[in-house]
Short mmCIF file of C-alpha atoms in Angstrom, two decimals:
data_model
loop_
_atom_site.label_atom_id
_atom_site.label_comp_id
_atom_site.label_asym_id
_atom_site.label_seq_id
_atom_site.Cartn_x
_atom_site.Cartn_y
_atom_site.Cartn_z
CA MET Y 16 -10.19 3.45 -62.04
CA ALA Y 17 -11.36 5.61 -64.95
CA ASN Y 18 -15.07 4.89 -65.05
CA ASN Y 19 -16.75 2.92 -62.28
CA PHE Y 20 -20.29 4.30 -62.62
CA ASP Y 21 -21.90 0.98 -63.50
CA LEU Y 22 -19.65 -1.33 -61.52
CA ASP Y 23 -20.67 -3.24 -58.47
CA PRO Y 24 -19.57 -1.47 -55.25
CA LEU Y 25 -17.55 -4.51 -54.20
CA ILE Y 26 -15.64 -4.48 -57.47
CA ILE Y 27 -14.97 -0.74 -57.05
CA ASN Y 28 -13.71 -1.33 -53.53
CA PHE Y 29 -11.51 -4.19 -54.61
CA GLY Y 30 -10.06 -2.16 -57.45
CA SER Y 31 -9.29 0.69 -55.05
CA ASN Y 32 -7.61 -1.75 -52.65
CA TYR Y 33 -5.58 -3.20 -55.50
CA GLU Y 34 -4.35 0.20 -56.61
CA ASN Y 35 -3.41 1.11 -53.01
CA ALA Y 36 -1.61 -2.26 -52.69
CA GLN Y 37 0.42 -1.60 -55.83
CA ARG Y 38 1.50 1.79 -54.51
CA LEU Y 39 2.35 0.49 -51.02
CA TYR Y 40 4.19 -2.53 -52.41
CA ARG Y 41 6.48 -0.23 -54.32
CA ILE Y 42 7.07 1.90 -51.19
CA ILE Y 43 7.81 -1.17 -49.05
CA ASN Y 44 10.30 -2.54 -51.52
CA GLU Y 45 12.07 0.80 -52.02
CA SER Y 46 12.28 1.59 -48.29
CA GLU Y 47 15.37 0.55 -46.33
CA SER Y 48 14.03 1.55 -42.90
CA LEU Y 49 10.44 0.23 -42.92
CA PHE Y 50 11.37 -3.00 -41.09
CA GLN Y 51 14.48 -1.62 -39.42
CA ASP Y 52 13.19 -2.31 -35.90
CA LYS Y 53 11.03 -5.32 -36.84
CA LYS Y 54 13.36 -8.08 -37.91
CA ASP Y 55 10.70 -10.73 -37.44
CA ASP Y 56 8.28 -8.84 -39.67
CA LYS Y 57 10.99 -8.42 -42.28
CA LYS Y 58 11.75 -12.15 -42.26
CA LEU Y 59 8.04 -13.01 -42.48
CA TYR Y 60 7.44 -10.46 -45.24
CA ASN Y 61 10.33 -11.88 -47.28
CA GLN Y 62 9.03 -15.42 -46.88
CA ILE Y 63 5.49 -14.45 -47.97
CA LYS Y 64 6.95 -12.55 -50.91
CA LEU Y 65 8.94 -15.62 -51.85
CA ILE Y 66 5.86 -17.84 -51.74
CA SER Y 67 3.94 -15.24 -53.82
CA GLU Y 68 6.66 -15.38 -56.44
CA LYS Y 69 6.43 -19.19 -56.55
CA ILE Y 70 2.68 -18.96 -57.15
CA LEU Y 71 3.19 -16.35 -59.87
CA SER Y 72 6.26 -18.08 -61.33
CA GLY Y 73 7.98 -14.76 -61.31
CA SER Y 74 8.50 -11.48 -59.45
CA TYR Y 75 6.15 -8.53 -59.90
CA ALA Y 76 7.06 -4.91 -60.69
CA ARG Y 77 5.14 -1.91 -62.01
CA VAL Y 78 7.20 -0.03 -64.61
CA LYS Y 79 5.90 3.13 -66.35
CA ASP Y 80 2.30 2.45 -65.35
CA GLN Y 81 2.42 -1.13 -66.64
CA ASP Y 82 2.45 -4.36 -64.66
CA TRP Y 83 5.22 -6.89 -65.41
CA LEU Y 84 6.23 -10.36 -64.27
CA PHE Y 85 9.96 -11.11 -64.33
CA HIS Y 86 10.95 -14.76 -64.62
CA ALA Y 87 14.15 -16.29 -63.25
CA ASP Y 88 15.36 -17.05 -66.79
CA GLY Y 89 15.35 -13.38 -67.66
CA ARG Y 90 12.05 -13.23 -69.51
CA LYS Y 91 9.58 -10.49 -68.67
CA ILE Y 92 5.90 -10.71 -69.43
CA ASN Y 93 3.33 -7.92 -69.41
CA LEU Y 94 0.51 -8.85 -67.08
CA ILE Y 95 -2.06 -8.58 -69.90
CA ASP Y 96 -0.16 -11.38 -71.68
CA ALA Y 97 0.19 -13.56 -68.57
CA SER Y 98 -1.88 -16.67 -67.82
CA SER Y 99 -5.38 -16.45 -66.32
CA GLY Y 100 -4.04 -17.89 -63.08
CA GLN Y 101 -1.32 -15.21 -62.82
CA GLN Y 102 -3.77 -12.41 -63.68
CA GLU Y 103 -6.25 -13.53 -61.05
CA ALA Y 104 -3.68 -14.37 -58.34
CA LEU Y 105 -1.63 -11.14 -58.53
CA PRO Y 106 -4.20 -8.69 -57.13
CA MET Y 107 -5.04 -11.05 -54.27
CA LEU Y 108 -1.38 -11.72 -53.47
CA LEU Y 109 -0.47 -8.04 -53.46
CA ILE Y 110 -3.38 -7.13 -51.14
CA LEU Y 111 -2.52 -9.97 -48.76
CA LEU Y 112 1.21 -9.16 -48.80
CA VAL Y 113 0.80 -5.45 -48.15
CA PHE Y 114 -2.35 -5.06 -46.03
CA SER Y 115 -1.42 -7.80 -43.53
CA PHE Y 116 1.46 -5.74 -42.23
CA PHE Y 117 -0.67 -2.74 -41.28
CA PRO Y 118 -2.33 -2.49 -37.84
CA ASP Y 119 -5.82 -1.63 -39.09
CA SER Y 120 -8.12 -4.22 -37.58
CA GLU Y 121 -10.24 -4.35 -40.75
CA SER Y 122 -7.22 -5.27 -42.91
CA ASN Y 123 -6.80 -8.68 -41.30
CA GLN Y 124 -10.07 -10.16 -42.51
CA PHE Y 125 -10.09 -11.58 -46.05
CA PHE Y 126 -12.97 -13.10 -47.99
CA ILE Y 127 -11.64 -15.09 -50.92
CA GLU Y 128 -13.70 -16.95 -53.47
CA GLU Y 129 -12.07 -20.07 -54.88
CA PRO Y 130 -8.39 -19.18 -54.41
CA GLU Y 131 -7.55 -22.23 -56.51
CA THR Y 132 -8.92 -20.75 -59.74
CA HIS Y 133 -6.67 -21.50 -62.75
CA LEU Y 134 -3.78 -22.58 -60.48
CA PHE Y 135 -1.77 -25.80 -60.62
CA PRO Y 136 -2.08 -28.07 -57.58
CA SER Y 137 1.41 -27.09 -56.40
CA ALA Y 138 0.45 -23.39 -56.52
CA GLN Y 139 -2.76 -24.17 -54.55
CA ARG Y 140 -0.60 -25.79 -51.89
CA ASP Y 141 1.62 -22.69 -51.80
CA MET Y 142 -1.46 -20.54 -51.46
CA VAL Y 143 -2.42 -22.40 -48.29
CA GLU Y 144 1.14 -21.94 -47.03
CA LEU Y 145 0.75 -18.20 -47.47
CA PHE Y 146 -2.68 -18.20 -45.72
CA THR Y 147 -1.20 -20.16 -42.84
CA LEU Y 148 1.72 -17.78 -42.30
CA LEU Y 149 -0.63 -14.75 -42.20
CA TYR Y 150 -3.10 -16.51 -39.86
CA ALA Y 151 -0.44 -17.74 -37.47
CA ASN Y 152 1.81 -14.68 -37.36
CA LYS Y 153 -0.38 -11.65 -38.22
CA ASN Y 154 -3.68 -12.80 -36.75
CA CYS Y 155 -5.37 -12.74 -40.17
CA ARG Y 156 -8.73 -14.42 -40.59
CA PHE Y 157 -9.81 -16.03 -43.82
CA PHE Y 158 -13.25 -16.91 -45.24
CA LEU Y 159 -12.65 -19.19 -48.19
CA THR Y 160 -14.98 -20.89 -50.62
CA THR Y 161 -13.38 -23.79 -52.51
CA HIS Y 162 -14.08 -26.89 -54.62
CA SER Y 163 -10.45 -28.02 -54.41
CA PRO Y 164 -9.41 -31.17 -52.52
CA TYR Y 165 -5.84 -29.87 -52.79
CA ILE Y 166 -6.73 -26.77 -50.72
CA LEU Y 167 -8.51 -28.89 -48.09
CA THR Y 168 -5.72 -31.44 -47.94
CA ALA Y 169 -3.09 -28.73 -47.57
CA LEU Y 170 -5.14 -27.20 -44.76
CA ASN Y 171 -5.36 -30.61 -43.06
CA ASN Y 172 -1.60 -30.97 -43.26
CA LYS Y 173 -1.15 -27.63 -41.48
CA ILE Y 174 -3.66 -28.66 -38.82
CA MET Y 175 -1.89 -32.00 -38.30
CA ALA Y 176 1.49 -30.29 -38.14
CA ALA Y 177 0.26 -28.28 -35.11
CA ASN Y 178 0.35 -31.55 -33.18
CA VAL Y 179 3.85 -32.67 -34.22
CA GLU Y 180 6.62 -30.76 -32.41
CA PRO Y 181 5.28 -27.34 -33.53
CA VAL Y 182 7.43 -25.40 -31.14
CA LYS Y 183 10.61 -27.01 -32.31
CA ALA Y 184 9.73 -26.44 -35.96
CA GLU Y 185 8.73 -22.82 -35.40
CA LYS Y 186 11.97 -22.06 -33.57
CA SER Y 187 13.99 -23.34 -36.50
CA LEU Y 188 11.93 -21.35 -39.00
CA GLY Y 189 11.65 -18.14 -36.96
CA TYR Y 190 7.91 -17.91 -37.47
CA LYS Y 191 4.73 -19.92 -36.87
CA ASN Y 192 3.62 -22.20 -39.62
CA THR Y 193 0.69 -24.31 -38.42
CA ILE Y 194 -3.12 -24.05 -37.94
CA GLN Y 195 -4.95 -24.79 -34.68
CA PHE Y 196 -7.98 -27.07 -35.27
CA GLN Y 197 -10.09 -25.07 -32.81
CA ASP Y 198 -9.71 -21.98 -35.07
CA VAL Y 199 -11.22 -23.78 -38.08
CA SER Y 200 -14.82 -24.04 -39.26
CA ALA Y 201 -15.68 -25.94 -42.49
CA TYR Y 202 -19.05 -26.46 -44.13
CA THR Y 203 -20.64 -27.95 -47.18
CA ILE Y 204 -23.77 -26.40 -48.64
CA SER Y 205 -26.49 -28.56 -50.18
CA ASN Y 206 -30.08 -27.53 -51.02
CA GLY Y 207 -29.61 -24.25 -49.22
CA GLN Y 208 -28.47 -25.97 -45.98
CA THR Y 209 -25.04 -25.91 -44.37
CA GLN Y 210 -23.51 -28.92 -42.72
CA SER Y 211 -20.19 -28.99 -40.85
CA ILE Y 212 -17.57 -31.28 -42.36
CA LEU Y 213 -15.19 -31.10 -39.39
CA ASP Y 214 -14.21 -34.53 -38.14
CA THR Y 215 -13.83 -34.05 -34.40
CA GLU Y 216 -12.63 -37.63 -33.86
CA VAL Y 217 -9.36 -36.93 -35.69
CA ASN Y 218 -9.47 -33.11 -35.56
CA LEU Y 219 -9.36 -32.63 -39.32
CA ILE Y 220 -11.51 -31.36 -42.14
CA GLY Y 221 -13.49 -34.11 -43.83
CA ILE Y 222 -12.93 -34.04 -47.57
CA ASN Y 223 -14.93 -37.11 -48.59
CA ASN Y 224 -17.53 -34.98 -50.42
CA LEU Y 225 -14.96 -33.56 -52.77
CA ASP Y 226 -13.09 -36.88 -53.17
CA ALA Y 227 -16.26 -38.82 -53.89
CA VAL Y 228 -15.95 -38.23 -57.64
CA SER Y 229 -12.30 -39.46 -57.60
CA ASP Y 230 -13.52 -42.66 -55.97
CA GLU Y 231 -16.24 -43.05 -58.57
CA LEU Y 232 -13.71 -42.51 -61.43
CA SER Y 233 -11.37 -45.06 -59.89
CA GLN Y 234 -14.20 -47.55 -59.63
CA GLU Y 235 -15.17 -46.90 -63.24
CA PHE Y 236 -11.58 -47.43 -64.34
CA GLU Y 237 -11.40 -50.75 -62.52
CA GLU Y 238 -14.66 -51.87 -64.16
CA ILE Y 239 -13.24 -50.99 -67.58
CA LEU Y 240 -10.11 -53.03 -66.83
CA GLU Y 241 -12.27 -55.97 -65.80
CA ARG Y 242 -14.25 -55.81 -69.03
CA LYS Y 243 -11.01 -55.63 -71.01
CA ALA Y 244 -9.67 -58.69 -69.21
CA GLN Y 245 -12.81 -60.64 -70.10
CA GLN Y 246 -12.54 -59.92 -73.83
#
């Protein structure tokens, strides 16, 4: 980074991690022997890479000091011309993809603010799929802040899946793909106070707070229909 004198230390650190991730990503993809004795890691890496490409709607490559996204239809887009969602997601995805496969204990803890930002609901679901794979197979821990009911619902699906023939499913996949409820904490913050939103009766995350507006909008719609019928 050319001039980081006035930048926040966290931004500087993130920028440094991103640059390292770009370099390591290129090394990993050019190396034939990196996963030679770790077939499970290779399979997991390829699956996470595939999910990342779904989120980005293309594959990433750095060519002549420029970042590019290559689409399946042959188009290539410079990152500076990509969507806001792609620009925000790429650094996070590269860091997760690369650092999760290194043994440094500090590299398996990730603090992510609103991973849903500028992403379609389907991409938000894929993001949770990626988090789940890294949590279940690489012992990664995530601290997430979110306003997205899609993120919470996708997490709940992964928690529920842990109770439905998880061993059979994992054997067919070749890797773990569920979340244990006892490993999850979830809170809402109101007036400076935190309150757990875990529902221990059903062992899921309660998402009523985020869905309340949807209920209000549905009720408003029904009231409008009733007024229309009375005209």
